[in-house]
Coordinates of N, CA and C and ligand atoms in Angstrom, one line a residue:
M1 N 7.0 -62.4 -33.2 CA 6.4 -61.9 -32.0 C 7.4 -61.2 -31.2
K2 N 7.0 -60.0 -30.7 CA 7.9 -59.1 -29.9 C 7.3 -59.0 -28.5
I3 N 8.2 -59.4 -27.5 CA 7.7 -59.5 -26.2 C 8.6 -58.6 -25.3
V4 N 8.0 -57.9 -24.4 CA 8.7 -57.1 -23.4 C 8.4 -57.8 -22.0
M5 N 9.4 -58.1 -21.2 CA 9.2 -58.7 -19.9 C 9.4 -57.5 -18.9
L6 N 8.3 -57.3 -18.1 CA 8.4 -56.2 -17.1 C 8.4 -56.9 -15.7
G7 N 8.8 -56.1 -14.7 CA 8.8 -56.7 -13.3 C 10.0 -56.1 -12.6
A8 N 9.9 -56.2 -11.2 CA 10.9 -55.7 -10.3 C 12.2 -56.5 -10.5
P9 N 13.3 -55.9 -10.1 CA 14.6 -56.7 -10.1 C 14.4 -58.0 -9.3
G10 N 14.8 -59.1 -9.9 CA 14.6 -60.4 -9.2 C 13.3 -61.0 -9.3
A11 N 12.3 -60.4 -10.0 CA 11.0 -61.0 -10.1 C 11.0 -62.3 -10.9
G12 N 12.0 -62.5 -11.7 CA 12.1 -63.8 -12.5 C 11.9 -63.5 -14.0
K13 N 12.1 -62.3 -14.4 CA 12.0 -61.9 -15.8 C 13.0 -62.8 -16.7
G14 N 14.3 -62.8 -16.2 CA 15.3 -63.5 -16.9 C 15.0 -65.0 -17.0
T15 N 14.6 -65.6 -15.9 CA 14.3 -67.0 -15.8 C 13.2 -67.3 -16.8
Q16 N 12.2 -66.5 -16.9 CA 11.1 -66.8 -17.8 C 11.5 -66.5 -19.3
A17 N 12.2 -65.4 -19.4 CA 12.6 -65.0 -20.8 C 13.5 -66.1 -21.4
E18 N 14.3 -66.7 -20.6 CA 15.2 -67.8 -21.1 C 14.3 -69.0 -21.6
K19 N 13.3 -69.4 -20.8 CA 12.4 -70.5 -21.2 C 11.6 -70.2 -22.4
L20 N 11.1 -68.9 -22.5 CA 10.3 -68.5 -23.6 C 11.2 -68.5 -24.9
A21 N 12.4 -68.1 -24.8 CA 13.3 -68.0 -25.9 C 13.5 -69.4 -26.5
E22 N 13.6 -70.4 -25.6 CA 13.8 -71.7 -26.1 C 12.5 -72.3 -26.7
K23 N 11.4 -72.0 -26.1 CA 10.1 -72.6 -26.6 C 9.7 -72.0 -27.9
Y24 N 9.9 -70.6 -28.1 CA 9.4 -70.0 -29.3 C 10.6 -69.7 -30.3
A25 N 11.8 -70.2 -29.9 CA 12.9 -70.0 -30.8 C 13.2 -68.5 -31.2
L26 N 13.1 -67.7 -30.1 CA 13.4 -66.2 -30.3 C 14.6 -65.8 -29.5
P27 N 15.3 -64.8 -30.0 CA 16.5 -64.4 -29.1 C 16.0 -63.7 -27.8
H28 N 16.7 -64.0 -26.8 CA 16.5 -63.4 -25.4 C 17.5 -62.3 -25.3
I29 N 17.0 -61.1 -25.2 CA 17.9 -59.9 -25.2 C 17.8 -59.2 -23.8
S30 N 18.8 -59.3 -23.0 CA 18.8 -58.7 -21.7 C 19.9 -57.6 -21.7
T31 N 19.4 -56.3 -21.4 CA 20.4 -55.2 -21.4 C 21.4 -55.4 -20.3
G32 N 20.9 -56.0 -19.1 CA 21.8 -56.3 -18.0 C 22.9 -57.2 -18.4
D33 N 22.5 -58.3 -19.2 CA 23.5 -59.2 -19.6 C 24.5 -58.6 -20.6
I34 N 24.0 -57.7 -21.5 CA 24.9 -57.0 -22.4 C 25.9 -56.2 -21.6
F35 N 25.4 -55.5 -20.6 CA 26.4 -54.7 -19.8 C 27.4 -55.5 -19.1
R36 N 26.9 -56.7 -18.5 CA 27.8 -57.5 -17.7 C 28.8 -58.2 -18.7
K37 N 28.4 -58.5 -19.9 CA 29.4 -59.1 -20.8 C 30.5 -58.1 -21.2
N38 N 30.1 -56.8 -21.4 CA 31.0 -55.8 -21.7 C 32.0 -55.6 -20.5
L39 N 31.4 -55.7 -19.3 CA 32.3 -55.5 -18.1 C 33.3 -56.6 -18.1
K40 N 32.9 -57.8 -18.3 CA 33.8 -58.9 -18.3 C 34.9 -58.8 -19.3
E41 N 34.5 -58.2 -20.5 CA 35.5 -58.0 -21.6 C 36.3 -56.8 -21.4
G42 N 36.0 -56.0 -20.4 CA 36.8 -54.8 -20.0 C 36.6 -53.6 -21.0
T43 N 35.5 -53.6 -21.7 CA 35.2 -52.5 -22.7 C 34.9 -51.2 -21.9
D44 N 35.0 -50.0 -22.6 CA 34.6 -48.8 -22.0 C 33.2 -48.8 -21.6
L45 N 32.3 -49.4 -22.4 CA 30.9 -49.4 -22.1 C 30.7 -50.2 -20.8
G46 N 31.4 -51.3 -20.7 CA 31.2 -52.1 -19.4 C 31.7 -51.3 -18.2
K47 N 32.8 -50.6 -18.4 CA 33.3 -49.8 -17.2 C 32.3 -48.7 -16.8
E48 N 31.8 -48.0 -17.9 CA 30.8 -47.0 -17.6 C 29.6 -47.5 -16.9
A49 N 29.0 -48.6 -17.5 CA 27.8 -49.2 -17.0 C 28.0 -49.6 -15.5
K50 N 29.2 -50.2 -15.2 CA 29.4 -50.7 -13.8 C 29.2 -49.6 -12.7
T51 N 29.6 -48.4 -13.0 CA 29.4 -47.3 -12.0 C 28.0 -47.1 -11.6
Y52 N 27.1 -47.3 -12.6 CA 25.6 -47.2 -12.3 C 25.1 -48.4 -11.7
M53 N 25.5 -49.6 -12.2 CA 24.9 -50.9 -11.8 C 25.3 -51.1 -10.3
D54 N 26.5 -50.8 -9.9 CA 27.0 -51.1 -8.6 C 26.2 -50.2 -7.6
A55 N 25.7 -49.1 -8.0 CA 25.0 -48.2 -7.2 C 23.5 -48.5 -7.2
G56 N 23.1 -49.4 -8.0 CA 21.7 -49.8 -8.1 C 20.9 -48.7 -9.0
K57 N 21.7 -47.9 -9.7 CA 21.0 -46.9 -10.6 C 20.9 -47.4 -12.0
L58 N 20.1 -46.7 -12.8 CA 20.0 -47.1 -14.2 C 21.1 -46.5 -15.0
V59 N 21.5 -47.2 -16.0 CA 22.5 -46.7 -17.0 C 21.7 -45.6 -17.8
P60 N 22.3 -44.5 -18.2 CA 21.6 -43.4 -18.9 C 20.9 -43.9 -20.1
D61 N 19.7 -43.4 -20.4 CA 18.8 -43.8 -21.5 C 19.6 -43.7 -22.8
E62 N 20.3 -42.7 -23.1 CA 20.9 -42.4 -24.4 C 21.8 -43.6 -24.8
L63 N 22.6 -44.0 -23.8 CA 23.5 -45.1 -24.0 C 22.8 -46.5 -24.2
T64 N 21.8 -46.7 -23.3 CA 21.1 -48.0 -23.3 C 20.3 -48.1 -24.5
V65 N 19.6 -47.1 -25.0 CA 18.8 -47.2 -26.2 C 19.6 -47.5 -27.4
R66 N 20.8 -46.8 -27.5 CA 21.7 -47.0 -28.6 C 22.1 -48.5 -28.7
I67 N 22.4 -49.1 -27.6 CA 22.9 -50.5 -27.6 C 21.7 -51.4 -27.9
L68 N 20.6 -51.1 -27.4 CA 19.4 -52.0 -27.6 C 19.0 -52.0 -29.1
L69 N 18.9 -50.7 -29.7 CA 18.4 -50.6 -31.0 C 19.4 -51.3 -32.0
D70 N 20.7 -51.2 -31.7 CA 21.7 -51.8 -32.4 C 21.5 -53.4 -32.4
R71 N 21.2 -53.9 -31.2 CA 21.1 -55.3 -31.1 C 19.8 -55.9 -31.8
V72 N 18.7 -55.1 -31.7 CA 17.5 -55.7 -32.3 C 17.5 -55.5 -33.8
G73 N 18.5 -54.8 -34.3 CA 18.7 -54.6 -35.8 C 19.4 -55.8 -36.4
N74 N 19.8 -56.7 -35.6 CA 20.6 -57.9 -36.1 C 19.6 -58.9 -36.8
D75 N 20.1 -59.7 -37.7 CA 19.3 -60.6 -38.5 C 18.5 -61.6 -37.6
D76 N 19.1 -62.0 -36.5 CA 18.4 -63.0 -35.7 C 17.1 -62.5 -35.1
C77 N 16.9 -61.1 -35.2 CA 15.7 -60.5 -34.6 C 14.5 -60.3 -35.6
K78 N 14.7 -60.8 -36.8 CA 13.7 -60.4 -37.8 C 12.3 -61.1 -37.5
D79 N 12.3 -62.2 -36.8 CA 11.0 -62.8 -36.5 C 10.5 -62.5 -35.1
G80 N 11.2 -61.6 -34.4 CA 10.8 -61.2 -33.1 C 11.9 -61.4 -32.1
Y81 N 11.6 -61.1 -30.8 CA 12.6 -61.2 -29.7 C 11.9 -61.0 -28.4
I82 N 12.6 -61.4 -27.4 CA 12.1 -61.2 -26.0 C 13.0 -60.3 -25.3
L83 N 12.5 -59.1 -24.9 CA 13.3 -58.1 -24.2 C 13.2 -58.3 -22.7
D84 N 14.3 -58.4 -22.0 CA 14.3 -58.6 -20.6 C 15.1 -57.5 -19.9
G85 N 14.4 -56.6 -19.2 CA 15.1 -55.5 -18.6 C 15.2 -54.2 -19.5
F86 N 14.5 -54.3 -20.6 CA 14.4 -53.1 -21.4 C 13.0 -53.1 -22.0
P87 N 12.2 -52.0 -22.1 CA 12.6 -50.7 -21.6 C 12.4 -50.7 -20.0
R88 N 13.1 -49.7 -19.5 CA 13.0 -49.5 -18.0 C 12.6 -48.1 -17.7
T89 N 12.4 -47.3 -18.7 CA 11.9 -45.9 -18.4 C 11.0 -45.6 -19.6
I90 N 10.2 -44.6 -19.4 CA 9.2 -44.1 -20.5 C 10.0 -43.7 -21.7
P91 N 11.1 -42.9 -21.6 CA 11.8 -42.5 -22.8 C 12.4 -43.7 -23.6
Q92 N 12.8 -44.8 -22.8 CA 13.3 -46.0 -23.5 C 12.2 -46.6 -24.3
A93 N 11.0 -46.7 -23.7 CA 9.9 -47.3 -24.4 C 9.5 -46.5 -25.6
E94 N 9.5 -45.2 -25.5 CA 9.1 -44.4 -26.6 C 10.2 -44.5 -27.8
A95 N 11.4 -44.6 -27.4 CA 12.5 -44.7 -28.4 C 12.3 -46.0 -29.2
L96 N 12.0 -47.1 -28.5 CA 11.8 -48.4 -29.1 C 10.6 -48.3 -30.0
D97 N 9.5 -47.8 -29.5 CA 8.2 -47.7 -30.3 C 8.4 -46.9 -31.6
E98 N 9.2 -45.8 -31.4 CA 9.4 -44.9 -32.6 C 10.1 -45.7 -33.7
E99 N 11.1 -46.5 -33.3 CA 11.9 -47.2 -34.2 C 11.1 -48.3 -34.9
L100 N 10.2 -49.0 -34.0 CA 9.3 -50.0 -34.6 C 8.3 -49.4 -35.6
E101 N 7.8 -48.3 -35.2 CA 6.8 -47.6 -36.1 C 7.4 -47.4 -37.5
K102 N 8.6 -47.0 -37.6 CA 9.3 -46.8 -38.9 C 9.2 -48.0 -39.7
L103 N 9.2 -49.2 -39.0 CA 9.2 -50.5 -39.7 C 7.8 -51.1 -39.9
G104 N 6.8 -50.3 -39.4 CA 5.4 -50.8 -39.4 C 5.2 -51.9 -38.4
E105 N 6.0 -51.9 -37.3 CA 5.9 -53.0 -36.3 C 5.5 -52.5 -35.0
K106 N 5.3 -53.4 -34.0 CA 5.0 -52.9 -32.7 C 5.3 -54.0 -31.7
I107 N 5.3 -53.7 -30.4 CA 5.4 -54.7 -29.3 C 4.1 -55.4 -29.2
D108 N 4.1 -56.8 -29.2 CA 2.9 -57.5 -29.2 C 2.4 -57.8 -27.8
F109 N 3.3 -58.1 -26.9 CA 3.0 -58.4 -25.5 C 3.9 -57.8 -24.5
A110 N 3.4 -57.2 -23.5 CA 4.2 -56.7 -22.3 C 3.7 -57.6 -21.1
I111 N 4.6 -58.4 -20.7 CA 4.3 -59.4 -19.6 C 4.9 -58.9 -18.3
D112 N 4.1 -58.6 -17.3 CA 4.6 -58.1 -16.1 C 4.6 -59.3 -15.1
V113 N 5.8 -59.7 -14.6 CA 6.0 -60.7 -13.7 C 5.9 -60.1 -12.3
D114 N 4.7 -60.3 -11.6 CA 4.5 -59.5 -10.4 C 4.9 -60.2 -9.1
V115 N 5.8 -59.6 -8.4 CA 6.3 -60.2 -7.2 C 6.5 -59.0 -6.2
P116 N 5.8 -59.2 -5.0 CA 5.9 -58.1 -4.0 C 7.4 -57.8 -3.5
D117 N 7.6 -56.6 -3.1 CA 9.0 -56.3 -2.6 C 9.5 -57.2 -1.5
E118 N 8.6 -57.7 -0.6 CA 9.0 -58.5 0.5 C 9.7 -59.8 0.0
N119 N 9.3 -60.3 -1.2 CA 9.9 -61.6 -1.7 C 11.2 -61.3 -2.4
I120 N 11.5 -60.1 -2.8 CA 12.6 -59.8 -3.7 C 14.0 -60.0 -3.0
V121 N 14.1 -59.6 -1.8 CA 15.4 -59.7 -1.2 C 15.8 -61.2 -1.0
D122 N 14.8 -62.0 -0.7 CA 15.0 -63.4 -0.5 C 15.5 -64.0 -1.9
R123 N 14.8 -63.6 -2.9 CA 15.1 -64.1 -4.3 C 16.6 -63.7 -4.6
M124 N 16.9 -62.5 -4.3 CA 18.3 -62.0 -4.7 C 19.4 -62.6 -3.9
S125 N 19.1 -62.8 -2.6 CA 20.2 -63.3 -1.8 C 20.5 -64.8 -2.1
G126 N 19.6 -65.5 -2.7 CA 19.9 -66.9 -3.1 C 20.3 -67.1 -4.5
R127 N 20.3 -66.0 -5.3 CA 20.6 -66.1 -6.7 C 22.1 -66.4 -6.9
R128 N 22.3 -67.3 -7.8 CA 23.7 -67.6 -8.3 C 23.7 -67.5 -9.8
A129 N 24.7 -67.0 -10.4 CA 24.7 -66.8 -11.8 C 26.0 -67.4 -12.4
C130 N 25.8 -67.9 -13.6 CA 27.0 -68.4 -14.3 C 27.7 -67.2 -15.1
P131 N 29.0 -66.9 -14.8 CA 29.7 -65.8 -15.5 C 29.9 -66.1 -16.9
K132 N 29.9 -67.4 -17.3 CA 30.2 -67.7 -18.7 C 29.0 -67.7 -19.6
C133 N 28.0 -68.6 -19.3 CA 26.8 -68.7 -20.2 C 25.6 -67.8 -19.7
G134 N 25.7 -67.2 -18.5 CA 24.6 -66.3 -18.0 C 23.5 -67.0 -17.4
R135 N 23.4 -68.3 -17.3 CA 22.3 -69.0 -16.7 C 22.2 -68.7 -15.2
T136 N 20.9 -68.6 -14.8 CA 20.7 -68.2 -13.4 C 20.1 -69.3 -12.6
Y137 N 20.5 -69.4 -11.3 CA 20.0 -70.4 -10.4 C 19.6 -69.8 -9.1
H138 N 18.9 -70.6 -8.2 CA 18.6 -70.1 -6.9 C 19.0 -71.2 -5.9
T139 N 19.7 -70.9 -4.9 CA 20.2 -72.0 -4.0 C 19.1 -72.8 -3.4
Q140 N 17.9 -72.2 -3.2 CA 16.8 -73.0 -2.7 C 15.7 -73.4 -3.7
Y141 N 15.3 -72.4 -4.6 CA 14.2 -72.7 -5.5 C 14.6 -73.3 -6.8
M142 N 15.8 -73.1 -7.3 CA 16.3 -73.6 -8.6 C 17.8 -74.0 -8.5
P143 N 18.1 -74.9 -7.6 CA 19.5 -75.2 -7.4 C 20.1 -76.0 -8.6
P144 N 21.4 -75.8 -8.9 CA 22.1 -76.5 -9.9 C 22.2 -78.0 -9.5
K145 N 22.5 -78.9 -10.4 CA 22.6 -80.3 -10.1 C 23.7 -80.5 -9.1
K146 N 24.9 -79.8 -9.4 CA 26.0 -79.9 -8.5 C 26.2 -78.5 -7.8
E147 N 26.3 -78.5 -6.5 CA 26.3 -77.2 -5.8 C 27.4 -76.3 -6.4
G148 N 27.1 -75.1 -6.7 CA 28.1 -74.1 -7.1 C 28.6 -74.2 -8.5
I149 N 28.1 -75.2 -9.3 CA 28.6 -75.4 -10.7 C 27.4 -75.3 -11.7
C150 N 27.7 -74.7 -12.8 CA 26.7 -74.5 -13.8 C 26.3 -75.8 -14.5
D151 N 25.0 -76.1 -14.6 CA 24.6 -77.4 -15.3 C 25.0 -77.3 -16.8
E152 N 25.0 -76.1 -17.4 CA 25.2 -76.0 -18.8 C 26.6 -76.1 -19.2
C153 N 27.5 -75.4 -18.5 CA 28.9 -75.3 -19.0 C 29.9 -75.6 -17.9
A154 N 29.5 -76.0 -16.8 CA 30.4 -76.5 -15.7 C 31.3 -75.4 -15.1
S155 N 30.9 -74.1 -15.4 CA 31.7 -73.0 -14.8 C 31.3 -72.9 -13.3
E156 N 32.1 -72.2 -12.5 CA 31.8 -71.9 -11.1 C 30.8 -70.8 -11.0
L157 N 29.8 -71.0 -10.3 CA 28.7 -69.9 -10.2 C 29.2 -68.8 -9.3
I158 N 28.7 -67.6 -9.5 CA 29.1 -66.4 -8.7 C 27.8 -65.7 -8.2
I159 N 28.1 -64.9 -7.2 CA 27.0 -64.0 -6.7 C 27.2 -62.6 -7.4
R160 N 26.1 -62.1 -8.0 CA 26.3 -60.8 -8.7 C 26.6 -59.7 -7.7
D161 N 27.5 -58.7 -8.1 CA 27.9 -57.6 -7.3 C 26.7 -56.8 -6.8
D162 N 25.7 -56.7 -7.7 CA 24.6 -55.8 -7.4 C 23.5 -56.5 -6.6
D163 N 23.7 -57.7 -6.1 CA 22.7 -58.5 -5.3 C 22.9 -58.3 -3.8
K164 N 23.8 -57.3 -3.4 CA 24.0 -57.0 -2.0 C 22.7 -56.3 -1.5
P165 N 22.2 -56.6 -0.3 CA 20.9 -56.1 0.2 C 20.8 -54.6 0.0
E166 N 21.8 -53.7 0.3 CA 21.7 -52.3 0.1 C 21.4 -51.9 -1.3
T167 N 22.2 -52.6 -2.2 CA 22.0 -52.2 -3.6 C 20.6 -52.7 -4.1
V168 N 20.2 -53.8 -3.6 CA 18.8 -54.3 -4.0 C 17.8 -53.3 -3.6
K169 N 17.9 -52.8 -2.4 CA 16.9 -51.8 -1.9 C 16.9 -50.6 -2.8
N170 N 18.0 -50.2 -3.3 CA 18.1 -49.0 -4.2 C 17.5 -49.4 -5.5
R171 N 17.8 -50.6 -6.0 CA 17.2 -51.0 -7.3 C 15.7 -51.1 -7.2
L172 N 15.2 -51.5 -6.1 CA 13.7 -51.5 -5.9 C 13.1 -50.1 -6.0
K173 N 13.8 -49.2 -5.3 CA 13.4 -47.8 -5.3 C 13.3 -47.2 -6.7
V174 N 14.4 -47.5 -7.4 CA 14.5 -47.0 -8.8 C 13.4 -47.6 -9.7
Y175 N 13.2 -48.9 -9.4 CA 12.1 -49.6 -10.2 C 10.8 -48.9 -10.0
H176 N 10.4 -48.7 -8.7 CA 9.1 -48.1 -8.5 C 9.0 -46.7 -9.1
E177 N 10.1 -45.9 -9.0 CA 10.0 -44.5 -9.5 C 10.1 -44.5 -11.0
Q178 N 10.9 -45.3 -11.6 CA 11.2 -45.1 -13.1 C 10.6 -46.1 -14.0
T179 N 10.5 -47.3 -13.5 CA 10.1 -48.4 -14.4 C 8.6 -48.8 -14.3
Q180 N 8.0 -48.6 -13.0 CA 6.6 -49.0 -12.9 C 5.6 -48.2 -13.8
P181 N 6.0 -46.9 -14.1 CA 5.1 -46.1 -15.0 C 4.9 -46.8 -16.3
L182 N 5.7 -47.8 -16.7 CA 5.6 -48.5 -17.9 C 4.3 -49.4 -17.9
V183 N 3.8 -49.7 -16.7 CA 2.6 -50.5 -16.6 C 1.5 -49.7 -17.4
D184 N 1.3 -48.5 -17.0 CA 0.2 -47.7 -17.6 C 0.5 -47.4 -19.1
Y185 N 1.8 -47.3 -19.4 CA 2.2 -47.0 -20.8 C 1.7 -48.2 -21.7
Y186 N 2.0 -49.4 -21.2 CA 1.6 -50.6 -22.1 C 0.1 -50.9 -21.9
K187 N -0.5 -50.6 -20.8 CA -2.0 -50.7 -20.7 C -2.6 -49.9 -21.8
K188 N -2.2 -48.7 -21.9 CA -2.8 -47.8 -23.0 C -2.6 -48.3 -24.4
K189 N -1.5 -49.1 -24.6 CA -1.2 -49.6 -25.9 C -2.0 -50.9 -26.1
G190 N -2.7 -51.4 -25.0 CA -3.5 -52.6 -25.1 C -2.7 -53.9 -25.2
V191 N -1.5 -53.9 -24.7 CA -0.7 -55.1 -24.8 C -0.2 -55.6 -23.4
Y192 N -0.7 -55.0 -22.4 CA -0.2 -55.3 -21.0 C -0.9 -56.6 -20.4
H193 N -0.1 -57.5 -19.8 CA -0.7 -58.6 -19.1 C 0.2 -58.8 -17.9
T194 N -0.5 -59.3 -16.8 CA 0.3 -59.6 -15.6 C 0.2 -61.0 -15.2
V195 N 1.2 -61.6 -14.6 CA 1.2 -63.0 -14.1 C 1.7 -62.9 -12.7
D196 N 1.2 -63.9 -11.9 CA 1.7 -64.0 -10.5 C 3.1 -64.6 -10.4
G197 N 4.0 -63.8 -10.2 CA 5.4 -64.2 -10.2 C 5.9 -64.9 -8.9
T198 N 5.0 -65.0 -7.9 CA 5.3 -65.7 -6.7 C 5.1 -67.2 -6.8
A199 N 4.4 -67.6 -7.9 CA 4.2 -69.1 -8.1 C 5.5 -69.7 -8.5
E200 N 5.5 -71.1 -8.6 CA 6.7 -71.8 -9.0 C 7.0 -71.5 -10.4
V201 N 8.3 -71.7 -10.7 CA 8.8 -71.3 -12.1 C 7.9 -71.9 -13.2
E202 N 7.6 -73.2 -13.1 CA 6.8 -73.8 -14.2 C 5.4 -73.2 -14.3
A203 N 4.8 -72.9 -13.1 CA 3.5 -72.4 -13.1 C 3.5 -71.0 -13.7
V204 N 4.5 -70.2 -13.4 CA 4.6 -68.9 -14.0 C 4.7 -69.0 -15.6
F205 N 5.5 -70.0 -16.0 CA 5.7 -70.2 -17.4 C 4.4 -70.6 -18.1
D206 N 3.6 -71.5 -17.4 CA 2.3 -71.9 -18.0 C 1.4 -70.7 -18.2
S207 N 1.4 -69.8 -17.2 CA 0.5 -68.6 -17.3 C 1.0 -67.7 -18.5
I208 N 2.2 -67.6 -18.7 CA 2.7 -66.8 -19.8 C 2.4 -67.4 -21.1
K209 N 2.5 -68.7 -21.2 CA 2.2 -69.4 -22.4 C 0.7 -69.3 -22.7
D210 N -0.1 -69.3 -21.7 CA -1.6 -69.1 -21.9 C -1.9 -67.7 -22.6
I211 N -1.1 -66.7 -22.1 CA -1.3 -65.4 -22.6 C -0.9 -65.3 -24.1
L212 N 0.3 -65.9 -24.4 CA 0.8 -65.8 -25.7 C 0.1 -66.7 -26.7
G213 N -0.6 -67.7 -26.2 CA -1.4 -68.5 -27.1 C -0.6 -69.5 -27.9
Ligands
AP5_301 P1 19.3 -56.6 -14.9 O1 20.3 -57.6 -15.1 O2 18.2 -56.4 -16.0 O3 18.6 -56.8 -13.5 P2 17.1 -56.7 -13.0 O4 16.1 -56.2 -13.9 O5 17.3 -55.9 -11.8 O6 16.6 -58.1 -13.0 P3 17.4 -59.3 -12.4 O7 18.3 -59.9 -13.5 O8 18.0 -58.9 -11.1 O9 16.2 -60.2 -12.1 P4 15.2 -61.0 -13.0 O10 13.8 -60.4 -12.9 O11 15.7 -61.3 -14.3 O12 15.1 -62.3 -12.1 P5 15.8 -63.8 -12.2 O13 15.2 -64.5 -13.3 O14 17.3 -63.6 -12.3 O15 19.9 -55.2 -14.7 C1 21.0 -55.0 -13.9 C2 21.5 -53.5 -13.9 O16 21.8 -53.1 -15.2 C3 20.4 -52.5 -13.5 O17 20.3 -52.3 -12.1 C4 20.9 -51.2 -14.3 O18 21.9 -50.6 -13.6 C5 21.4 -51.8 -15.6 N1 20.4 -51.9 -16.6 C6 19.9 -53.0 -17.3 N2 19.0 -52.7 -18.2 C7 18.9 -51.4 -18.2 C8 18.0 -50.4 -18.9 N3 17.2 -50.9 -19.8 N4 18.2 -49.1 -18.6 C9 19.1 -48.7 -17.7 N5 19.9 -49.5 -17.0 C10 19.8 -50.8 -17.2 O19 15.4 -64.4 -10.8 C11 15.9 -63.9 -9.6 C12 16.2 -65.1 -8.7 O20 14.9 -65.7 -8.3 C13 17.0 -66.2 -9.3 O21 17.9 -66.8 -8.4 C14 16.0 -67.3 -9.8 O22 16.5 -68.6 -9.8 C15 14.9 -67.1 -8.7 N6 13.5 -67.3 -9.3 C16 13.0 -66.9 -10.5 N7 11.7 -67.2 -10.6 C17 11.4 -67.8 -9.5 C18 10.2 -68.4 -9.0 N8 9.0 -68.4 -9.7 N9 10.2 -68.9 -7.7 C19 11.3 -68.9 -7.0 N10 12.5 -68.4 -7.4 C20 12.5 -67.9 -8.6

């Protein structure tokens, strides 16, 4: 099963993708996480990606597509995967579909986690992330058991650099201009579904499980 998670920055794609990955035993692939991991390791890719991410812009398609196609070519992806934050532009979606067509495969579900812009800044300002294992929390809606500490690996939680209000506003603008056209793209393919992302985490998860069957 191949799933694409759509939705605005902070809509909860990563939160749901993580839960789905566990339930369906599929890899959770987040291009944002790949860029952040590279940045932490000080690679050239990480340094290049940072200049775009800190400005709330998208990393160029050519680079992003290359990294994603390389990742989905790994052995652990042969039974499917959950893509979180990719594709984000029409050319990215087309590049992925072209590659899948060569293998006689396709995306089975595009799940849009729908959250209005008004709720996004609140979501982002309370987000805390684990720099080690990548798990995400929210100070109010999904707090860790011990304040500021990751439940999984006991690392100290951080605030992401791109969660500053000005950057968030720019990320939302970029989302509406470049990523929202994917709604029509996946509607035309007959795989588009939307869920109310303003509901509680477990309720959103239940809606997605109903769609996947
Ligand atoms: P990326 O890391 O993909 O960020 P994003 O898409 O902007 O999404 P986020 O991770 O911010 O949010 P999310 O929807 O996963 O929400 P989360 O579950 O964390 O990308 C970062 C940057 O990398 C981009 O700006 C770009 O520069 C670059 N990039 C990445 N992919 C790219 C691509 N394909 N092409 C080009 N550039 C790319 O939830 C948010 C918060 O809300 C959390 O605190 C969470 O606990 C809380 N929350 C979640 N669900 C709920 C709920 N139901 N109720 C209450 N709170 C909730």
